[in-house]
mmCIF file of C-alpha atoms in Angstrom:
data_model
loop_
_atom_site.group_PDB
_atom_site.id
_atom_site.type_symbol
_atom_site.label_atom_id
_atom_site.label_comp_id
_atom_site.label_asym_id
_atom_site.label_seq_id
_atom_site.Cartn_x
_atom_site.Cartn_y
_atom_site.Cartn_z
ATOM 1 C CA MET A 65 84.780 189.129 4.636
ATOM 2 C CA THR A 66 82.248 190.737 2.702
ATOM 3 C CA ASP A 67 82.090 194.939 2.375
ATOM 4 C CA MET A 68 78.192 194.711 2.778
ATOM 5 C CA ARG A 69 78.862 192.726 5.759
ATOM 6 C CA ARG A 70 81.839 194.467 5.976
ATOM 7 C CA MET A 71 79.494 197.966 6.454
ATOM 8 C CA LYS A 72 77.316 196.280 8.414
ATOM 9 C CA HIS A 73 80.017 195.573 11.047
ATOM 10 C CA ARG A 74 80.821 198.784 11.445
ATOM 11 C CA ILE A 75 77.151 200.283 11.638
ATOM 12 C CA VAL A 76 76.309 197.761 14.888
ATOM 13 C CA THR A 77 79.093 198.421 16.045
ATOM 14 C CA GLY A 78 78.954 202.447 16.141
ATOM 15 C CA PHE A 79 75.943 202.175 17.653
ATOM 16 C CA GLN A 80 75.717 199.995 20.220
ATOM 17 C CA ARG A 81 79.938 201.274 21.265
ATOM 18 C CA HIS A 82 78.074 204.470 21.073
ATOM 19 C CA VAL A 83 74.640 204.642 22.305
ATOM 20 C CA ALA A 84 73.299 201.075 23.247
ATOM 21 C CA ASN A 85 75.905 199.559 25.553
ATOM 22 C CA PRO A 86 76.057 202.963 27.631
ATOM 23 C CA LEU A 87 72.158 202.245 27.966
ATOM 24 C CA ASN A 88 71.882 199.447 28.597
ATOM 25 C CA ARG A 89 75.280 199.149 31.490
ATOM 26 C CA LYS A 90 73.067 201.464 33.368
ATOM 27 C CA ARG A 91 69.733 199.060 33.476
ATOM 28 C CA SER A 92 69.482 197.088 36.676
ATOM 29 C CA ALA A 93 67.931 193.325 35.232
ATOM 30 C CA GLN A 94 71.460 194.060 31.823
ATOM 31 C CA GLN A 95 73.057 190.974 31.893
ATOM 32 C CA LEU A 96 76.960 192.185 31.511
ATOM 33 C CA LEU A 97 80.295 190.405 29.907
ATOM 34 C CA GLU A 98 83.711 191.454 32.480
ATOM 35 C CA THR A 99 86.334 190.907 30.663
ATOM 36 C CA THR A 100 89.534 192.638 30.739
ATOM 37 C CA GLY A 101 91.734 194.213 28.189
ATOM 38 C CA ARG A 102 94.311 192.106 26.111
ATOM 39 C CA VAL A 103 96.335 195.101 26.137
ATOM 40 C CA SER A 104 95.022 197.591 28.631
ATOM 41 C CA GLY A 105 95.057 195.717 31.106
ATOM 42 C CA VAL A 106 91.821 197.968 32.712
ATOM 43 C CA PRO A 107 88.438 196.121 32.935
ATOM 44 C CA ARG A 108 85.601 195.951 29.433
ATOM 45 C CA VAL A 109 81.432 195.869 30.371
ATOM 46 C CA VAL A 110 79.378 194.752 27.932
ATOM 47 C CA PRO A 111 76.140 193.966 27.817
ATOM 48 C CA VAL A 112 75.373 190.397 26.698
ATOM 49 C CA GLY A 113 72.092 188.740 26.420
ATOM 50 C CA GLY A 114 71.747 185.264 27.437
ATOM 51 C CA ARG A 115 70.780 182.568 29.878
ATOM 52 C CA ARG A 116 71.930 180.363 32.947
ATOM 53 C CA THR A 117 71.942 176.901 33.404
ATOM 54 C CA GLY A 118 72.896 175.387 36.602
ATOM 55 C CA ASN A 119 76.053 177.233 36.460
ATOM 56 C CA GLU A 120 76.342 178.386 33.322
ATOM 57 C CA PHE A 121 75.824 180.802 31.351
ATOM 58 C CA TRP A 122 75.277 180.648 27.521
ATOM 59 C CA PHE A 123 75.304 183.546 24.480
ATOM 60 C CA VAL A 124 76.007 184.686 21.527
ATOM 61 C CA SER A 125 78.388 187.050 19.835
ATOM 62 C CA GLU A 126 77.488 188.645 16.962
ATOM 63 C CA PHE A 127 80.854 189.670 15.417
ATOM 64 C CA GLY A 128 82.796 186.603 16.619
ATOM 65 C CA ASP A 129 86.738 186.832 16.464
ATOM 66 C CA ARG A 130 85.986 190.358 15.171
ATOM 67 C CA SER A 131 83.946 191.522 18.777
ATOM 68 C CA ASP A 132 86.469 192.960 20.440
ATOM 69 C CA TYR A 133 85.286 191.186 23.942
ATOM 70 C CA VAL A 134 85.736 187.822 23.023
ATOM 71 C CA ARG A 135 89.472 189.108 21.647
ATOM 72 C CA ASN A 136 89.879 188.923 25.247
ATOM 73 C CA ILE A 137 88.288 186.484 26.129
ATOM 74 C CA ARG A 138 91.101 184.514 23.918
ATOM 75 C CA ALA A 139 93.592 186.349 25.732
ATOM 76 C CA ASP A 140 92.934 185.557 29.238
ATOM 77 C CA ASN A 141 89.435 183.571 30.409
ATOM 78 C CA ARG A 142 88.549 184.821 33.688
ATOM 79 C CA VAL A 143 85.248 186.988 33.104
ATOM 80 C CA ARG A 144 82.813 187.548 35.213
ATOM 81 C CA VAL A 145 79.024 188.334 34.535
ATOM 82 C CA ARG A 146 76.305 190.084 36.116
ATOM 83 C CA LEU A 147 73.079 188.542 36.403
ATOM 84 C CA ARG A 148 70.337 189.303 38.412
ATOM 85 C CA GLY A 149 71.995 192.482 40.159
ATOM 86 C CA GLU A 150 75.046 189.741 40.645
ATOM 87 C CA TRP A 151 78.454 189.799 39.585
ATOM 88 C CA LEU A 152 79.592 185.977 39.442
ATOM 89 C CA PRO A 153 83.183 184.998 38.380
ATOM 90 C CA GLY A 154 83.452 181.997 35.879
ATOM 91 C CA THR A 155 85.864 181.041 32.997
ATOM 92 C CA ALA A 156 84.829 181.947 28.963
ATOM 93 C CA HIS A 157 85.194 179.007 26.211
ATOM 94 C CA LEU A 158 84.681 180.191 22.965
ATOM 95 C CA LEU A 159 82.966 177.123 21.165
ATOM 96 C CA PRO A 160 83.488 177.396 16.879
ATOM 97 C CA ASP A 161 81.960 174.308 16.887
ATOM 98 C CA ASP A 162 78.617 174.567 18.495
ATOM 99 C CA ASP A 163 75.669 175.179 16.515
ATOM 100 C CA PRO A 164 75.311 179.247 17.412
ATOM 101 C CA VAL A 165 71.623 179.443 15.524
ATOM 102 C CA ARG A 166 70.401 176.192 17.008
ATOM 103 C CA ARG A 167 71.603 177.483 20.434
ATOM 104 C CA LEU A 168 69.721 180.598 19.598
ATOM 105 C CA SER A 169 66.552 178.987 20.488
ATOM 106 C CA SER A 170 67.941 178.339 23.442
ATOM 107 C CA LEU A 171 68.661 181.774 24.837
ATOM 108 C CA PRO A 172 65.863 184.831 25.283
ATOM 109 C CA ARG A 173 63.750 185.794 22.106
ATOM 110 C CA GLY A 174 64.515 188.837 22.213
ATOM 111 C CA ASN A 175 67.610 189.063 22.154
ATOM 112 C CA SER A 176 68.193 186.456 19.721
ATOM 113 C CA ALA A 177 66.346 188.251 17.123
ATOM 114 C CA ALA A 178 68.569 191.054 17.815
ATOM 115 C CA VAL A 179 71.580 188.996 17.629
ATOM 116 C CA ARG A 180 70.196 187.127 13.886
ATOM 117 C CA VAL A 181 70.024 189.871 12.521
ATOM 118 C CA MET A 182 72.062 192.338 13.201
ATOM 119 C CA GLY A 183 75.113 189.540 13.429
ATOM 120 C CA THR A 184 77.708 188.731 11.200
ATOM 121 C CA ASP A 185 79.968 186.189 12.421
ATOM 122 C CA LEU A 186 78.042 184.452 15.309
ATOM 123 C CA LEU A 187 79.508 182.403 18.301
ATOM 124 C CA THR A 188 78.559 180.479 20.766
ATOM 125 C CA ILE A 189 79.934 181.132 23.911
ATOM 126 C CA ARG A 190 79.447 179.196 27.727
ATOM 127 C CA VAL A 191 81.550 181.207 30.717
ATOM 128 C CA ASP A 192 81.964 178.167 33.868
ATOM 129 C CA LEU A 193 80.346 180.298 36.916
ATOM 130 C CA ASP A 194 82.764 179.719 40.382
ATOM 131 C CA GLY A 195 81.286 178.176 43.285
#
């Protein structure tokens, strides 16, 4: 990874961790992903932006394998997604062969634009929702 990408990752994740994510977690309309911490075993909640299609929820990670929630999914792919205020259990699948830029074109525009601009290692994720 180049120094510029490393610096971009550090700046963006610092802002998200300390400013954006705490604020977004409080918004009732915000979609959230809950994973289990791979080391701590404690639930971890992060804001995401995606779209539900039937019993699937699709979104794109900005930093792929460098995202803590992606590493948590690798360790335990049982997750929960909060959509419209309701928590839904599911199974997350990392899809490295999917075209994340193309996928973003089918997801909400605002979040997709931010992911394209801020992201360095895009990765598509699909959550198969239970029920």
